[in-house]
Amino acid sequence: MPVKTTVQEVRDAYRAFKRISEEVRLPQKPAWRIGRLLNRLKPVVVDFEETQLQLYRGAGGYENGRGVEIKVPIREEGEDPVVFMERQRDHEAAVARLAEEIRALSGEEVEIDYDPIPLSLLQDDATTKPDKRRQFSPNDFADAGVFIVDDEVKE
């Protein structure tokens, strides 16, 4: 069943399920389902990161070993103040365009062909000892978004 969502929601879900898969002990079936979902989400995340990097470079950014940095213009010695102000305005406009392009990219709608994971699949058995319970974060479920569904029967 295809799930329609945004690139940002895919990124959030990918981060949540990646943390769960690496840090939470899961039985075979939930681990398998999460692994398959991560494989479906990863291409969207990688495309976003590559496109984001290109956008940063296009705005004058460069890689500094920890990420990408955009340097603020510095007035050169003897530079005409009017010329410097123009360079500074151009820089500010480029940064504003970059921010808008990244927001637009994050809001792009994508379709992931995958059935949402039922919440019951992630629950501990009633007999599970407290020290053996799975350690999910509330953020995990919030970030999982449309890729997880509450399948509990409501009365």
PDB file of C-alpha atoms in Angstrom:
ATOM      1  CA  MET A   1       0.000   0.000   0.000  1.00  0.00           C
ATOM      2  CA  PRO A   2       1.654   3.278  -1.056  1.00  0.00           C
ATOM      3  CA  VAL A   3       2.140   5.891   1.646  1.00  0.00           C
ATOM      4  CA  LYS A   4       2.146   9.557   0.569  1.00  0.00           C
ATOM      5  CA  THR A   5       4.268  11.833   2.711  1.00  0.00           C
ATOM      6  CA  THR A   6       6.897  14.565   2.511  1.00  0.00           C
ATOM      7  CA  VAL A   7      10.652  14.269   2.220  1.00  0.00           C
ATOM      8  CA  GLN A   8      10.997  15.746   5.732  1.00  0.00           C
ATOM      9  CA  GLU A   9       8.664  13.125   7.205  1.00  0.00           C
ATOM     10  CA  VAL A  10      10.670  10.402   5.435  1.00  0.00           C
ATOM     11  CA  ARG A  11      13.876  11.814   6.943  1.00  0.00           C
ATOM     12  CA  ASP A  12      12.324  11.896  10.427  1.00  0.00           C
ATOM     13  CA  ALA A  13      10.992   8.338  10.091  1.00  0.00           C
ATOM     14  CA  TYR A  14      14.304   7.078   8.746  1.00  0.00           C
ATOM     15  CA  ARG A  15      16.155   8.549  11.738  1.00  0.00           C
ATOM     16  CA  ALA A  16      13.618   7.053  14.194  1.00  0.00           C
ATOM     17  CA  PHE A  17      13.598   3.568  12.655  1.00  0.00           C
ATOM     18  CA  LYS A  18      17.385   3.605  12.260  1.00  0.00           C
ATOM     19  CA  ARG A  19      17.740   4.324  15.992  1.00  0.00           C
ATOM     20  CA  ILE A  20      15.233   1.601  16.833  1.00  0.00           C
ATOM     21  CA  SER A  21      16.988  -0.947  14.615  1.00  0.00           C
ATOM     22  CA  GLU A  22      20.392  -0.159  16.142  1.00  0.00           C
ATOM     23  CA  GLU A  23      19.500   0.341  19.813  1.00  0.00           C
ATOM     24  CA  VAL A  24      16.365  -1.683  20.612  1.00  0.00           C
ATOM     25  CA  ARG A  25      16.299  -5.464  20.906  1.00  0.00           C
ATOM     26  CA  LEU A  26      13.520  -6.627  18.612  1.00  0.00           C
ATOM     27  CA  PRO A  27      12.107 -10.024  17.738  1.00  0.00           C
ATOM     28  CA  GLN A  28      12.666 -11.298  14.220  1.00  0.00           C
ATOM     29  CA  LYS A  29       9.465 -10.092  12.530  1.00  0.00           C
ATOM     30  CA  PRO A  30       9.549  -6.440  13.699  1.00  0.00           C
ATOM     31  CA  ALA A  31      13.299  -6.263  12.984  1.00  0.00           C
ATOM     32  CA  TRP A  32      12.695  -7.608   9.473  1.00  0.00           C
ATOM     33  CA  ARG A  33       9.809  -5.185   8.801  1.00  0.00           C
ATOM     34  CA  ILE A  34      11.825  -2.215  10.047  1.00  0.00           C
ATOM     35  CA  GLY A  35      14.831  -3.293   7.980  1.00  0.00           C
ATOM     36  CA  ARG A  36      12.698  -3.499   4.847  1.00  0.00           C
ATOM     37  CA  LEU A  37      11.181  -0.094   5.566  1.00  0.00           C
ATOM     38  CA  LEU A  38      14.619   1.455   6.085  1.00  0.00           C
ATOM     39  CA  ASN A  39      15.643   0.125   2.673  1.00  0.00           C
ATOM     40  CA  ARG A  40      12.624   1.892   1.131  1.00  0.00           C
ATOM     41  CA  LEU A  41      13.272   5.169   2.967  1.00  0.00           C
ATOM     42  CA  LYS A  42      17.038   5.385   2.490  1.00  0.00           C
ATOM     43  CA  PRO A  43      17.045   6.393  -1.222  1.00  0.00           C
ATOM     44  CA  VAL A  44      14.837   9.410  -0.457  1.00  0.00           C
ATOM     45  CA  VAL A  45      17.129  10.444   2.416  1.00  0.00           C
ATOM     46  CA  VAL A  46      20.273  10.019   0.296  1.00  0.00           C
ATOM     47  CA  ASP A  47      18.739  11.990  -2.611  1.00  0.00           C
ATOM     48  CA  PHE A  48      17.794  14.793  -0.218  1.00  0.00           C
ATOM     49  CA  GLU A  49      21.279  14.939   1.309  1.00  0.00           C
ATOM     50  CA  GLU A  50      22.991  14.976  -2.107  1.00  0.00           C
ATOM     51  CA  THR A  51      20.652  17.671  -3.426  1.00  0.00           C
ATOM     52  CA  GLN A  52      21.071  19.705  -0.238  1.00  0.00           C
ATOM     53  CA  LEU A  53      24.854  19.520  -0.628  1.00  0.00           C
ATOM     54  CA  GLN A  54      24.582  20.745  -4.232  1.00  0.00           C
ATOM     55  CA  LEU A  55      22.374  23.634  -3.100  1.00  0.00           C
ATOM     56  CA  TYR A  56      24.903  24.619  -0.419  1.00  0.00           C
ATOM     57  CA  ARG A  57      27.732  24.523  -2.938  1.00  0.00           C
ATOM     58  CA  GLY A  58      25.659  26.606  -5.350  1.00  0.00           C
ATOM     59  CA  ALA A  59      25.256  29.223  -2.610  1.00  0.00           C
ATOM     60  CA  GLY A  60      29.023  29.436  -2.127  1.00  0.00           C
ATOM     61  CA  GLY A  61      29.374  26.726   0.483  1.00  0.00           C
ATOM     62  CA  TYR A  62      32.335  24.410   0.831  1.00  0.00           C
ATOM     63  CA  GLU A  63      32.966  21.200   2.741  1.00  0.00           C
ATOM     64  CA  ASN A  64      34.989  21.713   5.913  1.00  0.00           C
ATOM     65  CA  GLY A  65      35.263  18.152   7.228  1.00  0.00           C
ATOM     66  CA  ARG A  66      32.267  18.486   9.576  1.00  0.00           C
ATOM     67  CA  GLY A  67      29.727  19.469   6.956  1.00  0.00           C
ATOM     68  CA  VAL A  68      29.243  22.401   4.646  1.00  0.00           C
ATOM     69  CA  GLU A  69      29.981  25.981   5.578  1.00  0.00           C
ATOM     70  CA  ILE A  70      29.071  29.249   3.916  1.00  0.00           C
ATOM     71  CA  LYS A  71      31.506  31.983   4.833  1.00  0.00           C
ATOM     72  CA  VAL A  72      30.254  35.454   5.636  1.00  0.00           C
ATOM     73  CA  PRO A  73      31.861  38.098   3.425  1.00  0.00           C
ATOM     74  CA  ILE A  74      34.730  39.961   5.060  1.00  0.00           C
ATOM     75  CA  ARG A  75      35.679  43.424   3.969  1.00  0.00           C
ATOM     76  CA  GLU A  76      38.989  43.377   2.161  1.00  0.00           C
ATOM     77  CA  GLU A  77      41.571  45.972   3.058  1.00  0.00           C
ATOM     78  CA  GLY A  78      41.051  49.026   0.924  1.00  0.00           C
ATOM     79  CA  GLU A  79      37.754  47.720  -0.461  1.00  0.00           C
ATOM     80  CA  ASP A  80      35.191  50.346  -1.334  1.00  0.00           C
ATOM     81  CA  PRO A  81      32.428  50.248   1.337  1.00  0.00           C
ATOM     82  CA  VAL A  82      29.745  50.344  -1.379  1.00  0.00           C
ATOM     83  CA  VAL A  83      31.245  47.313  -3.120  1.00  0.00           C
ATOM     84  CA  PHE A  84      31.464  45.463   0.202  1.00  0.00           C
ATOM     85  CA  MET A  85      27.821  46.263   1.025  1.00  0.00           C
ATOM     86  CA  GLU A  86      26.790  44.895  -2.393  1.00  0.00           C
ATOM     87  CA  ARG A  87      28.747  41.692  -1.747  1.00  0.00           C
ATOM     88  CA  GLN A  88      27.135  41.417   1.669  1.00  0.00           C
ATOM     89  CA  ARG A  89      23.605  41.913   0.220  1.00  0.00           C
ATOM     90  CA  ASP A  90      24.324  39.320  -2.484  1.00  0.00           C
ATOM     91  CA  HIS A  91      25.487  36.893   0.185  1.00  0.00           C
ATOM     92  CA  GLU A  92      22.373  37.471   2.318  1.00  0.00           C
ATOM     93  CA  ALA A  93      20.141  36.984  -0.741  1.00  0.00           C
ATOM     94  CA  ALA A  94      21.954  33.740  -1.624  1.00  0.00           C
ATOM     95  CA  VAL A  95      21.511  32.414   1.930  1.00  0.00           C
ATOM     96  CA  ALA A  96      17.801  33.345   1.905  1.00  0.00           C
ATOM     97  CA  ARG A  97      17.347  31.560  -1.457  1.00  0.00           C
ATOM     98  CA  LEU A  98      19.179  28.533  -0.082  1.00  0.00           C
ATOM     99  CA  ALA A  99      16.911  28.373   2.971  1.00  0.00           C
ATOM    100  CA  GLU A 100      13.810  28.619   0.774  1.00  0.00           C
ATOM    101  CA  GLU A 101      15.092  25.936  -1.624  1.00  0.00           C
ATOM    102  CA  ILE A 102      15.796  23.560   1.272  1.00  0.00           C
ATOM    103  CA  ARG A 103      12.337  24.205   2.784  1.00  0.00           C
ATOM    104  CA  ALA A 104      10.756  23.505  -0.598  1.00  0.00           C
ATOM    105  CA  LEU A 105      12.832  20.350  -1.034  1.00  0.00           C
ATOM    106  CA  SER A 106      11.852  19.121   2.461  1.00  0.00           C
ATOM    107  CA  GLY A 107       8.182  19.695   1.661  1.00  0.00           C
ATOM    108  CA  GLU A 108       8.243  17.770  -1.620  1.00  0.00           C
ATOM    109  CA  GLU A 109       5.679  14.993  -1.658  1.00  0.00           C
ATOM    110  CA  VAL A 110       6.939  11.442  -2.159  1.00  0.00           C
ATOM    111  CA  GLU A 111       5.251   8.081  -2.301  1.00  0.00           C
ATOM    112  CA  ILE A 112       6.742   5.093  -0.501  1.00  0.00           C
ATOM    113  CA  ASP A 113       5.325   1.719  -1.442  1.00  0.00           C
ATOM    114  CA  TYR A 114       5.108   0.084   1.965  1.00  0.00           C
ATOM    115  CA  ASP A 115       2.472  -1.024   4.438  1.00  0.00           C
ATOM    116  CA  PRO A 116       2.642   0.892   7.738  1.00  0.00           C
ATOM    117  CA  ILE A 117       3.992  -1.099  10.673  1.00  0.00           C
ATOM    118  CA  PRO A 118       1.276  -1.957  13.218  1.00  0.00           C
ATOM    119  CA  LEU A 119       2.006  -0.631  16.695  1.00  0.00           C
ATOM    120  CA  SER A 120       1.107  -4.023  18.181  1.00  0.00           C
ATOM    121  CA  LEU A 121       4.092  -5.528  16.353  1.00  0.00           C
ATOM    122  CA  LEU A 122       6.389  -3.391  18.515  1.00  0.00           C
ATOM    123  CA  GLN A 123       4.717  -4.046  21.873  1.00  0.00           C
ATOM    124  CA  ASP A 124       6.297  -6.136  24.568  1.00  0.00           C
ATOM    125  CA  ASP A 125       4.595  -9.341  25.601  1.00  0.00           C
ATOM    126  CA  ALA A 126       2.635  -9.001  28.862  1.00  0.00           C
ATOM    127  CA  THR A 127       5.011 -11.473  30.497  1.00  0.00           C
ATOM    128  CA  THR A 128       8.151  -9.470  29.636  1.00  0.00           C
ATOM    129  CA  LYS A 129      10.123  -8.553  32.731  1.00  0.00           C
ATOM    130  CA  PRO A 130      10.506  -4.795  33.302  1.00  0.00           C
ATOM    131  CA  ASP A 131      14.294  -4.878  32.851  1.00  0.00           C
ATOM    132  CA  LYS A 132      13.881  -6.647  29.490  1.00  0.00           C
ATOM    133  CA  ARG A 133      11.277  -4.272  28.006  1.00  0.00           C
ATOM    134  CA  ARG A 134      12.101  -2.500  24.795  1.00  0.00           C
ATOM    135  CA  GLN A 135      13.292   1.064  25.208  1.00  0.00           C
ATOM    136  CA  PHE A 136      11.364   3.172  22.710  1.00  0.00           C
ATOM    137  CA  SER A 137      11.466   6.921  22.892  1.00  0.00           C
ATOM    138  CA  PRO A 138       8.237   8.925  22.490  1.00  0.00           C
ATOM    139  CA  ASN A 139      10.101  10.758  19.731  1.00  0.00           C
ATOM    140  CA  ASP A 140      10.549   7.468  17.880  1.00  0.00           C
ATOM    141  CA  PHE A 141       6.803   7.103  17.527  1.00  0.00           C
ATOM    142  CA  ALA A 142       6.239  10.767  16.766  1.00  0.00           C
ATOM    143  CA  ASP A 143       8.908  10.726  14.059  1.00  0.00           C
ATOM    144  CA  ALA A 144       7.725   7.396  12.626  1.00  0.00           C
ATOM    145  CA  GLY A 145       4.661   9.299  11.440  1.00  0.00           C
ATOM    146  CA  VAL A 146       2.633   7.650   8.706  1.00  0.00           C
ATOM    147  CA  PHE A 147       4.829   4.541   8.710  1.00  0.00           C
ATOM    148  CA  ILE A 148       3.326   3.255  11.940  1.00  0.00           C
ATOM    149  CA  VAL A 149      -0.357   2.694  12.683  1.00  0.00           C
ATOM    150  CA  ASP A 150      -2.329   2.041  15.824  1.00  0.00           C
ATOM    151  CA  ASP A 151      -4.066  -1.273  15.126  1.00  0.00           C
ATOM    152  CA  GLU A 152      -5.676  -1.614  18.553  1.00  0.00           C
ATOM    153  CA  VAL A 153      -9.408  -2.270  18.405  1.00  0.00           C
ATOM    154  CA  LYS A 154     -11.313   0.691  19.804  1.00  0.00           C
ATOM    155  CA  GLU A 155     -14.605   0.089  21.575  1.00  0.00           C
TER     156      GLU A 155
END
